Coordinates of C-alpha atoms and ligand atoms in Angstrom, one line a residue:
M1 CA 0.3 0.1 0.1
E2 CA 1.2 3.6 -0.5
Q3 CA -0.2 6.9 -0.1
A4 CA -0.1 9.6 -2.5
L5 CA -1.8 12.4 -4.1
L6 CA -3.4 13.0 -7.1
T7 CA -3.9 15.7 -9.2
L8 CA -7.2 16.2 -11.3
R9 CA -8.0 18.9 -13.1
N10 CA -8.7 21.3 -10.5
L11 CA -8.9 19.1 -7.9
T12 CA -6.1 17.0 -5.7
V13 CA -7.3 14.1 -4.0
A14 CA -4.9 11.7 -1.0
V15 CA -5.3 7.8 -2.3
R16 CA -4.1 5.1 -0.6
I17 CA -3.2 2.5 -3.7
P18 CA -1.9 -1.0 -3.8
G19 CA 1.1 -0.1 -6.4
P20 CA 2.0 3.6 -8.0
A21 CA -0.8 5.6 -10.2
K22 CA -0.4 6.4 -14.1
G23 CA -1.8 8.6 -16.1
D24 CA -2.2 12.7 -15.9
A25 CA -5.3 15.3 -14.9
Q26 CA -7.4 14.0 -17.0
G27 CA -7.7 10.8 -15.5
Y28 CA -5.7 8.3 -13.8
L29 CA -5.1 3.7 -14.2
L30 CA -5.1 2.1 -10.6
P31 CA -3.6 -1.1 -10.0
R32 CA -5.8 -4.1 -8.9
G33 CA -6.8 -4.3 -4.9
P34 CA -8.0 -2.0 -2.6
V35 CA -7.9 1.9 -3.4
T36 CA -10.0 4.2 -1.4
V37 CA -9.3 8.3 -2.5
M38 CA -9.9 10.9 0.6
H39 CA -12.8 12.6 -0.7
P40 CA -13.5 16.8 -0.1
F41 CA -17.0 17.3 -0.9
G42 CA -18.5 15.7 2.7
A43 CA -21.8 14.5 2.4
S44 CA -22.9 15.6 -1.2
R45 CA -24.6 13.2 -3.6
F46 CA -23.3 9.9 -4.4
Y47 CA -23.8 7.5 -7.6
R48 CA -25.1 4.3 -6.5
H49 CA -24.9 1.7 -9.6
G50 CA -27.2 -1.6 -8.7
W51 CA -25.6 -4.5 -9.3
H52 CA -28.2 -5.6 -12.4
S53 CA -31.0 -4.6 -14.6
W54 CA -32.9 -4.2 -12.2
S55 CA -30.8 -3.0 -9.6
P56 CA -31.6 0.8 -8.0
V57 CA -29.1 2.9 -10.0
D58 CA -29.9 6.4 -8.4
W59 CA -27.6 9.6 -7.2
V60 CA -28.4 9.5 -3.6
S61 CA -27.7 11.3 -0.8
L62 CA -24.4 10.7 1.7
A63 CA -26.0 12.6 4.4
Q64 CA -28.4 9.7 5.3
P65 CA -27.4 6.2 5.8
P66 CA -28.5 3.6 3.1
K67 CA -32.3 2.3 2.6
R68 CA -32.5 -0.8 3.7
P69 CA -34.5 -3.4 2.3
T70 CA -37.7 -3.7 4.0
V71 CA -38.8 -6.9 2.1
E72 CA -38.3 -10.8 2.8
R73 CA -33.6 -11.8 2.2
E74 CA -34.9 -14.5 0.5
R75 CA -36.4 -12.0 -2.5
W76 CA -33.6 -9.3 -1.8
Y77 CA -30.9 -11.0 -5.2
M78 CA -34.2 -10.5 -7.2
G79 CA -33.5 -6.5 -5.9
D80 CA -29.8 -6.5 -6.2
D81 CA -26.5 -8.0 -4.7
A82 CA -28.4 -9.7 -1.1
G83 CA -24.5 -9.5 0.5
Y84 CA -24.2 -6.2 0.3
L85 CA -27.7 -4.4 1.7
V86 CA -27.4 -4.5 5.0
R87 CA -23.5 -2.4 5.6
S88 CA -23.6 0.8 6.8
R89 CA -21.4 3.1 3.6
H90 CA -23.5 3.1 0.8
G91 CA -22.4 1.4 -2.7
G92 CA -22.6 -0.5 -5.8
N93 CA -20.6 -2.8 -8.3
A94 CA -17.7 -1.9 -10.2
V95 CA -18.5 1.6 -10.2
G96 CA -19.3 4.5 -8.1
A97 CA -19.0 8.8 -8.2
V98 CA -19.3 11.3 -5.9
E99 CA -20.7 14.7 -6.7
G100 CA -18.5 17.6 -6.0
R101 CA -18.1 21.0 -7.6
D102 CA -19.8 23.1 -10.3
G103 CA -22.1 19.7 -11.2
L104 CA -18.3 17.8 -12.1
V105 CA -18.2 14.5 -10.4
L106 CA -15.4 12.5 -9.5
L107 CA -15.6 8.3 -10.5
L108 CA -13.9 5.1 -9.6
G109 CA -14.7 2.4 -11.7
A110 CA -13.2 -0.9 -11.9
L111 CA -11.7 -2.6 -15.0
H112 CA -12.5 -6.3 -14.2
V113 CA -15.4 -8.1 -12.5
G114 CA -15.9 -8.3 -8.9
A115 CA -15.6 -5.1 -7.9
R116 CA -17.6 -3.2 -5.3
V117 CA -17.4 0.9 -4.7
E118 CA -18.4 2.3 -2.1
A119 CA -18.8 6.1 -0.5
D120 CA -19.4 7.8 2.2
D121 CA -18.9 11.9 3.3
E122 CA -14.7 11.4 3.4
V123 CA -14.3 8.4 1.0
L124 CA -14.5 6.6 -2.0
R125 CA -13.6 3.5 -1.4
G126 CA -13.0 0.2 -4.2
F127 CA -11.7 -3.5 -3.3
F128 CA -12.5 -7.0 -5.7
E129 CA -14.0 -9.5 -4.1
D130 CA -11.3 -12.3 -4.7
G131 CA -8.6 -9.4 -2.9
G132 CA -7.6 -8.4 -6.9
G133 CA -4.7 -9.1 -6.9
Q134 CA -2.8 -7.9 -3.8
G135 CA 0.7 -7.9 -2.7
A136 CA 1.5 -9.8 -6.8
G137 CA 4.6 -7.8 -6.8
N138 CA 5.5 -4.8 -9.5
A139 CA 3.5 -5.8 -12.2
L140 CA 0.0 -5.7 -10.6
P141 CA -2.4 -5.6 -13.6
E142 CA -4.2 -2.1 -13.7
G143 CA -7.8 -2.6 -11.7
W144 CA -9.5 0.9 -12.1
F145 CA -10.1 4.5 -13.8
V146 CA -10.7 7.9 -11.2
A147 CA -11.1 11.3 -12.9
Y148 CA -13.6 14.2 -12.4
G149 CA -14.9 16.1 -14.3
D150 CA -19.2 16.7 -15.9
P151 CA -20.5 13.1 -15.1
V152 CA -21.2 12.9 -19.5
T153 CA -17.1 12.7 -20.0
V154 CA -15.7 11.1 -17.0
F155 CA -18.6 8.1 -17.7
G156 CA -17.7 8.1 -21.6
Q157 CA -14.0 7.7 -20.4
Y158 CA -14.7 4.9 -17.6
A159 CA -17.5 3.1 -20.7
E160 CA -14.3 3.6 -23.3
L161 CA -12.0 1.9 -21.1
L162 CA -14.0 -0.5 -19.7
G163 CA -15.0 -1.4 -23.5
R164 CA -11.6 -2.2 -24.4
R165 CA -10.9 -4.5 -20.9
L166 CA -14.2 -6.5 -21.8
G167 CA -15.3 -6.2 -25.0
R168 CA -18.1 -4.6 -27.1
R169 CA -20.3 -6.6 -29.2
R170 CA -23.1 -3.6 -31.1
V171 CA -24.8 -4.2 -34.1
A172 CA -25.9 -1.0 -35.8
T173 CA -28.9 -0.6 -34.8
A174 CA -31.1 -2.9 -31.8
P175 CA -34.0 -4.7 -33.7
R176 CA -37.6 -3.6 -32.9
V177 CA -39.1 -5.5 -30.7
W178 CA -42.2 -6.8 -30.1
C179 CA -42.5 -9.3 -26.4
S180 CA -45.3 -10.6 -25.6
W181 CA -44.9 -10.0 -21.6
Y182 CA -47.0 -6.5 -20.5
S183 CA -50.1 -7.8 -22.7
F184 CA -50.8 -11.4 -21.9
Y185 CA -48.4 -11.4 -18.8
G186 CA -47.9 -15.8 -18.3
Q187 CA -51.3 -16.4 -19.9
I188 CA -50.0 -17.0 -23.9
S189 CA -51.4 -19.9 -25.7
E190 CA -50.5 -20.6 -29.7
E191 CA -53.7 -19.3 -30.6
V192 CA -53.5 -16.0 -28.5
L193 CA -49.6 -15.1 -30.3
T194 CA -51.2 -16.4 -34.0
D195 CA -54.2 -13.9 -33.3
V196 CA -51.7 -10.9 -32.5
L197 CA -49.2 -11.5 -35.6
H198 CA -51.9 -11.5 -37.7
G199 CA -52.4 -8.2 -35.9
L200 CA -48.9 -7.0 -36.9
T201 CA -49.6 -6.7 -40.6
G202 CA -47.9 -3.6 -41.7
L203 CA -46.2 -2.4 -39.2
E204 CA -42.6 -2.4 -39.5
F205 CA -41.6 -4.7 -36.6
D206 CA -38.2 -6.9 -36.7
V207 CA -38.7 -9.5 -33.7
F208 CA -41.9 -11.1 -32.2
Q209 CA -40.5 -12.3 -29.2
V210 CA -42.7 -15.3 -26.7
D211 CA -41.7 -13.6 -23.5
D212 CA -42.8 -16.5 -20.0
G213 CA -45.6 -18.7 -20.8
W214 CA -44.6 -21.5 -23.4
Q215 CA -42.5 -23.5 -20.8
R216 CA -43.6 -26.1 -19.1
C217 CA -41.8 -25.2 -15.9
I218 CA -38.8 -23.0 -15.0
G219 CA -35.3 -25.1 -15.5
D220 CA -38.4 -27.9 -18.2
W221 CA -37.7 -25.7 -21.2
E222 CA -40.3 -28.4 -23.2
P223 CA -43.7 -26.5 -24.6
N224 CA -46.5 -26.6 -22.0
E225 CA -49.9 -27.8 -23.7
R226 CA -50.8 -24.1 -24.5
F227 CA -48.5 -24.6 -27.2
P228 CA -50.0 -28.0 -28.5
S229 CA -47.8 -27.2 -32.3
G230 CA -44.7 -26.5 -29.9
M231 CA -42.0 -23.9 -30.4
E232 CA -40.5 -25.3 -33.8
A233 CA -43.9 -24.9 -35.3
M234 CA -44.8 -21.1 -33.5
A235 CA -41.6 -20.2 -34.4
G236 CA -42.3 -21.1 -38.5
R237 CA -45.6 -19.2 -38.0
I238 CA -42.8 -16.3 -37.0
R239 CA -41.3 -16.2 -39.6
A240 CA -44.4 -16.8 -41.8
A241 CA -45.1 -13.3 -40.9
G242 CA -42.0 -12.0 -42.2
L243 CA -40.7 -12.0 -38.3
K244 CA -37.7 -13.1 -36.9
P245 CA -38.1 -15.8 -34.2
G246 CA -37.4 -14.4 -30.4
L247 CA -38.0 -16.9 -27.2
W248 CA -38.3 -16.0 -23.3
L249 CA -35.5 -17.7 -21.0
A250 CA -35.0 -18.2 -17.6
P251 CA -31.9 -20.3 -18.0
F252 CA -30.1 -20.1 -14.2
I253 CA -32.9 -20.9 -12.4
V254 CA -34.8 -23.7 -11.3
A255 CA -37.7 -24.0 -10.2
P256 CA -38.3 -27.2 -7.2
A257 CA -41.4 -28.3 -9.8
S258 CA -39.0 -29.0 -12.1
R259 CA -38.1 -32.3 -13.2
L260 CA -34.3 -30.5 -13.5
Y261 CA -34.4 -30.2 -9.6
R262 CA -35.5 -33.7 -9.4
D263 CA -32.8 -35.2 -11.6
H264 CA -30.3 -32.8 -11.2
P265 CA -29.9 -31.6 -7.5
E266 CA -25.8 -31.5 -7.8
W267 CA -26.1 -29.2 -10.2
L268 CA -27.8 -26.2 -7.9
L269 CA -25.8 -23.8 -6.1
K270 CA -25.8 -24.3 -2.6
D271 CA -24.7 -21.8 0.3
Q272 CA -22.0 -21.8 2.9
D273 CA -23.7 -24.0 4.8
G274 CA -24.3 -26.8 2.1
H275 CA -28.0 -25.9 1.4
L276 CA -29.3 -25.0 -1.5
A277 CA -29.3 -21.0 -2.5
V278 CA -32.2 -20.2 -2.4
A279 CA -32.2 -16.8 -6.0
G280 CA -35.6 -15.6 -5.7
H281 CA -39.5 -16.3 -4.9
N282 CA -41.5 -16.4 -8.6
W283 CA -44.5 -18.7 -10.0
G284 CA -45.7 -19.3 -6.1
D285 CA -42.4 -20.5 -5.0
Y286 CA -39.0 -20.1 -4.0
Y287 CA -36.5 -21.0 -6.6
Y288 CA -32.4 -22.3 -6.7
A289 CA -29.5 -21.7 -8.9
L290 CA -27.6 -23.2 -11.3
D291 CA -24.2 -24.2 -10.7
T292 CA -22.9 -23.4 -13.9
T293 CA -19.4 -24.9 -13.1
H294 CA -20.9 -27.9 -12.7
P295 CA -19.9 -30.3 -16.7
G296 CA -23.0 -31.7 -16.1
A297 CA -25.1 -28.1 -15.4
E298 CA -22.3 -26.4 -18.3
Q299 CA -23.4 -29.7 -21.0
W300 CA -26.9 -28.8 -20.1
L301 CA -26.8 -24.9 -20.2
R302 CA -25.0 -25.5 -24.3
E303 CA -27.6 -28.5 -25.6
L304 CA -29.9 -26.6 -24.5
I305 CA -29.2 -22.9 -26.3
A306 CA -28.7 -25.2 -29.0
R307 CA -32.2 -26.8 -29.2
V308 CA -33.9 -23.6 -28.4
R309 CA -31.8 -22.4 -31.7
R310 CA -32.7 -25.1 -34.2
W311 CA -36.2 -24.4 -33.4
G312 CA -35.7 -21.9 -35.2
Y313 CA -35.1 -19.2 -33.0
E314 CA -32.7 -15.9 -33.8
Y315 CA -33.7 -13.6 -30.3
L316 CA -32.5 -14.7 -27.3
K317 CA -34.2 -12.9 -24.0
L318 CA -32.2 -14.4 -21.4
D319 CA -33.7 -13.6 -17.9
F320 CA -32.9 -13.9 -14.3
L321 CA -29.6 -14.0 -15.0
Y322 CA -28.2 -12.7 -12.0
A323 CA -28.8 -16.3 -9.8
A324 CA -25.3 -17.4 -12.2
A325 CA -23.2 -14.9 -9.7
M326 CA -24.7 -15.2 -6.7
P327 CA -22.2 -16.4 -3.4
G328 CA -22.1 -19.9 -3.0
Q329 CA -20.2 -23.2 -2.8
R330 CA -19.3 -23.9 -6.9
F331 CA -18.0 -27.4 -8.2
R332 CA -15.5 -24.7 -9.7
A333 CA -14.0 -22.4 -7.5
L334 CA -14.6 -19.6 -9.3
P335 CA -15.2 -16.0 -8.3
R336 CA -19.0 -15.8 -8.9
E337 CA -18.7 -13.1 -11.7
Q338 CA -16.4 -15.0 -13.1
A339 CA -17.8 -18.0 -13.2
Y340 CA -21.3 -16.5 -14.5
R341 CA -18.8 -14.6 -17.5
H342 CA -17.8 -18.0 -18.2
A343 CA -21.7 -18.7 -17.9
L344 CA -22.5 -16.4 -20.2
R345 CA -20.0 -16.8 -22.4
V346 CA -20.8 -21.0 -22.9
I347 CA -24.5 -20.1 -23.9
R348 CA -22.8 -17.1 -26.6
E349 CA -20.9 -20.3 -28.3
A350 CA -23.9 -22.3 -27.8
A351 CA -26.1 -19.7 -29.4
G352 CA -23.9 -18.8 -32.7
D353 CA -22.7 -15.1 -32.9
D354 CA -25.5 -14.9 -35.5
A355 CA -27.8 -14.9 -32.5
F356 CA -28.6 -12.2 -30.8
V357 CA -28.9 -12.3 -27.1
L358 CA -31.0 -9.6 -24.6
V359 CA -30.5 -10.7 -21.3
C360 CA -32.1 -9.8 -17.9
G361 CA -32.3 -9.5 -14.5
A362 CA -28.1 -9.9 -15.3
P363 CA -25.5 -8.7 -13.3
V364 CA -24.5 -5.9 -16.0
I365 CA -20.6 -5.1 -16.2
A366 CA -20.1 -8.9 -16.5
S367 CA -22.3 -9.0 -19.9
L368 CA -20.4 -6.9 -21.5
G369 CA -18.4 -8.4 -24.3
L370 CA -21.1 -11.3 -24.7
A371 CA -24.5 -9.5 -24.7
D372 CA -26.1 -7.7 -27.1
A373 CA -28.2 -6.2 -25.6
I374 CA -28.9 -5.6 -21.5
R375 CA -32.4 -4.3 -19.9
V376 CA -31.3 -1.3 -17.7
G377 CA -33.9 -1.0 -15.3
P378 CA -36.5 -2.9 -13.4
D379 CA -40.0 -3.5 -15.5
V380 CA -42.6 -1.0 -16.8
A381 CA -45.9 -1.3 -15.8
P382 CA -49.3 0.1 -16.6
F383 CA -49.1 2.0 -13.7
W384 CA -46.5 4.5 -12.8
E385 CA -45.6 3.7 -9.3
A386 CA -45.3 0.8 -7.3
P387 CA -48.8 1.1 -5.3
F388 CA -47.2 -1.4 -3.2
A389 CA -44.7 1.4 -1.3
T390 CA -43.0 0.4 2.1
G391 CA -39.7 2.9 1.7
G392 CA -37.0 0.2 1.6
L393 CA -34.7 0.5 -0.6
L394 CA -35.4 -2.5 -3.6
E395 CA -38.9 -0.8 -4.3
R396 CA -37.0 1.0 -7.2
S397 CA -36.5 -2.8 -8.2
W398 CA -40.1 -3.2 -8.3
P399 CA -42.5 -2.9 -11.7
G400 CA -43.0 1.1 -12.6
T401 CA -42.9 2.6 -15.1
R402 CA -41.1 5.5 -12.8
N403 CA -38.9 3.1 -11.5
A404 CA -37.9 1.5 -14.8
V405 CA -37.0 5.1 -16.4
C406 CA -35.4 6.8 -13.4
T407 CA -32.8 3.9 -13.3
S408 CA -32.5 3.2 -17.2
L409 CA -31.6 6.4 -17.5
H410 CA -28.7 6.2 -14.9
R411 CA -27.4 3.8 -16.7
L412 CA -27.3 5.2 -20.9
W413 CA -23.9 5.9 -20.0
L414 CA -23.3 2.2 -21.2
Q415 CA -24.9 2.4 -24.5
P416 CA -21.6 3.2 -26.9
L417 CA -20.6 -0.9 -24.9
I418 CA -24.0 -2.7 -25.7
H419 CA -27.7 -1.7 -27.0
T420 CA -29.9 -0.2 -23.5
D421 CA -33.2 -1.6 -23.2
P422 CA -35.1 0.7 -20.7
D423 CA -37.8 -2.1 -21.5
V424 CA -41.3 -2.0 -24.1
V425 CA -43.1 1.5 -24.3
Y426 CA -47.1 1.2 -24.3
F427 CA -49.1 2.8 -26.7
R428 CA -52.9 1.7 -25.6
S429 CA -54.7 3.5 -22.7
R430 CA -56.7 0.3 -22.8
Y431 CA -56.1 -1.5 -19.9
N432 CA -53.5 1.3 -18.7
L433 CA -53.2 3.3 -16.1
L434 CA -49.8 5.5 -17.3
T435 CA -51.3 9.0 -18.3
P436 CA -51.0 10.4 -22.0
Q437 CA -47.4 12.9 -20.2
Q438 CA -46.5 9.2 -18.6
R439 CA -46.5 7.2 -22.1
T440 CA -44.8 10.0 -24.4
W441 CA -41.8 10.3 -21.1
L442 CA -41.3 6.3 -22.1
Q443 CA -42.1 6.1 -26.2
D444 CA -39.2 9.1 -25.4
L445 CA -36.4 7.0 -23.7
A446 CA -36.6 4.1 -25.9
R447 CA -36.0 6.7 -28.5
V448 CA -32.8 7.9 -26.7
A449 CA -31.9 4.6 -25.7
G450 CA -31.9 3.6 -29.2
F451 CA -34.0 0.7 -27.9
R452 CA -37.7 0.2 -29.4
A453 CA -40.2 -3.1 -28.1
T454 CA -44.4 -3.1 -27.1
S455 CA -46.1 -5.7 -26.0
D456 CA -49.4 -3.9 -26.9
P457 CA -51.6 -6.1 -29.6
P458 CA -52.7 -3.5 -32.4
Q459 CA -56.2 -5.0 -31.9
W460 CA -56.0 -2.9 -28.7
L461 CA -55.1 0.0 -29.6
S462 CA -57.3 3.1 -31.0
A463 CA -56.7 4.2 -34.7
D464 CA -54.6 7.0 -33.4
E465 CA -52.8 4.9 -31.4
H466 CA -52.2 2.8 -33.0
R467 CA -51.0 5.7 -36.5
E468 CA -48.4 6.3 -33.2
L469 CA -47.2 3.0 -33.3
A470 CA -46.9 2.9 -36.6
S471 CA -44.7 5.8 -36.9
F472 CA -42.4 4.9 -33.5
L473 CA -41.7 1.8 -35.1
Q474 CA -40.5 3.5 -38.6
E475 CA -38.4 6.3 -37.6
R476 CA -35.3 7.2 -37.3
S477 CA -34.5 9.6 -34.3
A478 CA -32.3 12.5 -34.0
V479 CA -31.4 12.6 -30.6
E480 CA -28.6 15.6 -28.2
R481 CA -28.0 15.0 -25.3
L482 CA -28.3 18.8 -23.7
G483 CA -27.7 17.6 -20.1
L484 CA -27.4 15.1 -17.9
Y485 CA -31.4 14.3 -18.1
R486 CA -32.0 16.7 -21.0
Y487 CA -32.2 15.8 -24.7
R488 CA -33.4 16.9 -27.5
V489 CA -35.3 14.1 -30.1
D490 CA -36.5 15.1 -33.5
G491 CA -36.2 18.6 -32.6
R492 CA -38.2 18.6 -29.2
E493 CA -36.7 18.8 -26.4
V494 CA -37.7 16.1 -23.3
D495 CA -36.5 17.3 -20.5
F496 CA -36.6 14.1 -17.9
S497 CA -35.5 16.0 -14.3
V498 CA -38.9 16.2 -13.3
V499 CA -39.4 11.8 -13.2
V500 CA -36.0 11.8 -11.9
S501 CA -36.4 14.1 -8.3
S502 CA -39.7 13.2 -7.9
Ligands
9PG601 C1 -41.1 -12.2 -17.2 C2 -40.8 -11.4 -16.6 C3 -40.4 -10.7 -18.3 C4 -39.7 -9.1 -17.5 C5 -38.7 -9.5 -17.1 C6 -39.0 -10.3 -15.5 O1 -39.1 -9.2 -8.4 N1 -40.1 -10.1 -9.6 O2 -40.3 -11.1 -8.5 C7 -40.1 -9.9 -10.8 C8 -41.3 -11.0 -11.8 C9 -41.1 -11.1 -13.2 C10 -39.6 -10.3 -13.5 C11 -39.1 -9.4 -12.4 C12 -39.0 -9.0 -11.5 O3 -39.3 -9.4 -14.7 O4 -37.8 -8.1 -16.6 O5 -39.5 -8.4 -18.9 O6 -40.2 -11.2 -19.2 O7 -39.5 -12.2 -16.1 O8 -41.4 -13.8 -15.8

């Protein structure tokens, strides 16, 4: 460990770092290992970077202690990185920033997976869960980027470095998607979807994505009785309608009612005490995590992805992925985010380079370079505020359009690295409590994020709403950034500040 003074623009900070820093006033690279940056900004605000797609991301006040989750512990991972949710310091995954003077921010960001950044009114501190090569001698690898500047610039610099380290995969434009979830939820069938397909004629979608509801069970990825012709036939109908078939899967979680759970308990992740690690609660029961480092589970995963590709699906929405990166005892003792990355690499190999992989409920930084797109917020809903608010931290990760818009806005700096999916937008007024203004915010966010999807069956739309959807799909928006939350979209000024501060 050494102490040093670093000068970043007009700011000099004292640091404790494992070895020499390299860089200049525009930013420094620090060695891998634990680092502490003393900041002079007191109880200002902290950019809290939640772990996975649904985790809260926001500028939080350092004057207050971090909020605690108010839901039961078994559900914490569905909201964020559970092991850290009772720490007394504010923190997040891989990157954090403290607001300084004149709108400038001091950013500390990791250049490898498995890192945590925490802050209080005196320090910004980062560490790697695996220790990060402490004491490895004089050839310490670069582990961190630290910079002080306007937020758009420093997050942009950090993204650039992350892209060099973890890779970037960005096809020129994201496909325009019709997704079955936010209209029919689990109640889908061949007939329901075929009906929607007919209604899509004349609308410029690229992908028709079948969401949750087609499978026999979480873990048993075969069609249920509502898809009697099978998933290959479903893909055929989609293709016949001129669209690319898309399919939802949650390959890293396992429900206790599944055959997979019964036949292969040895493939499931164990906690420190050797019990099965609970990954969350949904579909009426607790569910568990696949130990993707087990050779049997890895082989099963390869075969699963190869099978859905053979069925004809080219767009894969892979959900609840955080489960493969939970702490626990694995067959192979890999650090958890490296285990996740390995599993995602296995999926990528089995899917092929030409498949479009959208990850959801996914550790964000650890997905870079392997996924084509990532959901950057919690689920939207046909209402603004989650109605079951209890004031706890994780209510920000619950379905609700305000939550989705806020979190997604704070993750748009990822755009040069991966397509950012802010979730579907609504055009319908039917079965919808969102006001026209709230629907417009969501639509404008999709334009800014560059990812267009909806679940509205055209049959539910009025003539005006149908026209709006049609032009939304056709247009190529001109987006210009005017400020932290302000954009010019096709000549109109769009200001999300009210959404963020509400
Ligand atoms: C399908 C859905 C959709 C959606 C995904 C994901 O905390 N929860 O209980 C919780 C349930 C569902 C959920 C997120 C959180 O949604 O984001 O788009 O695919 O699964 O089940």
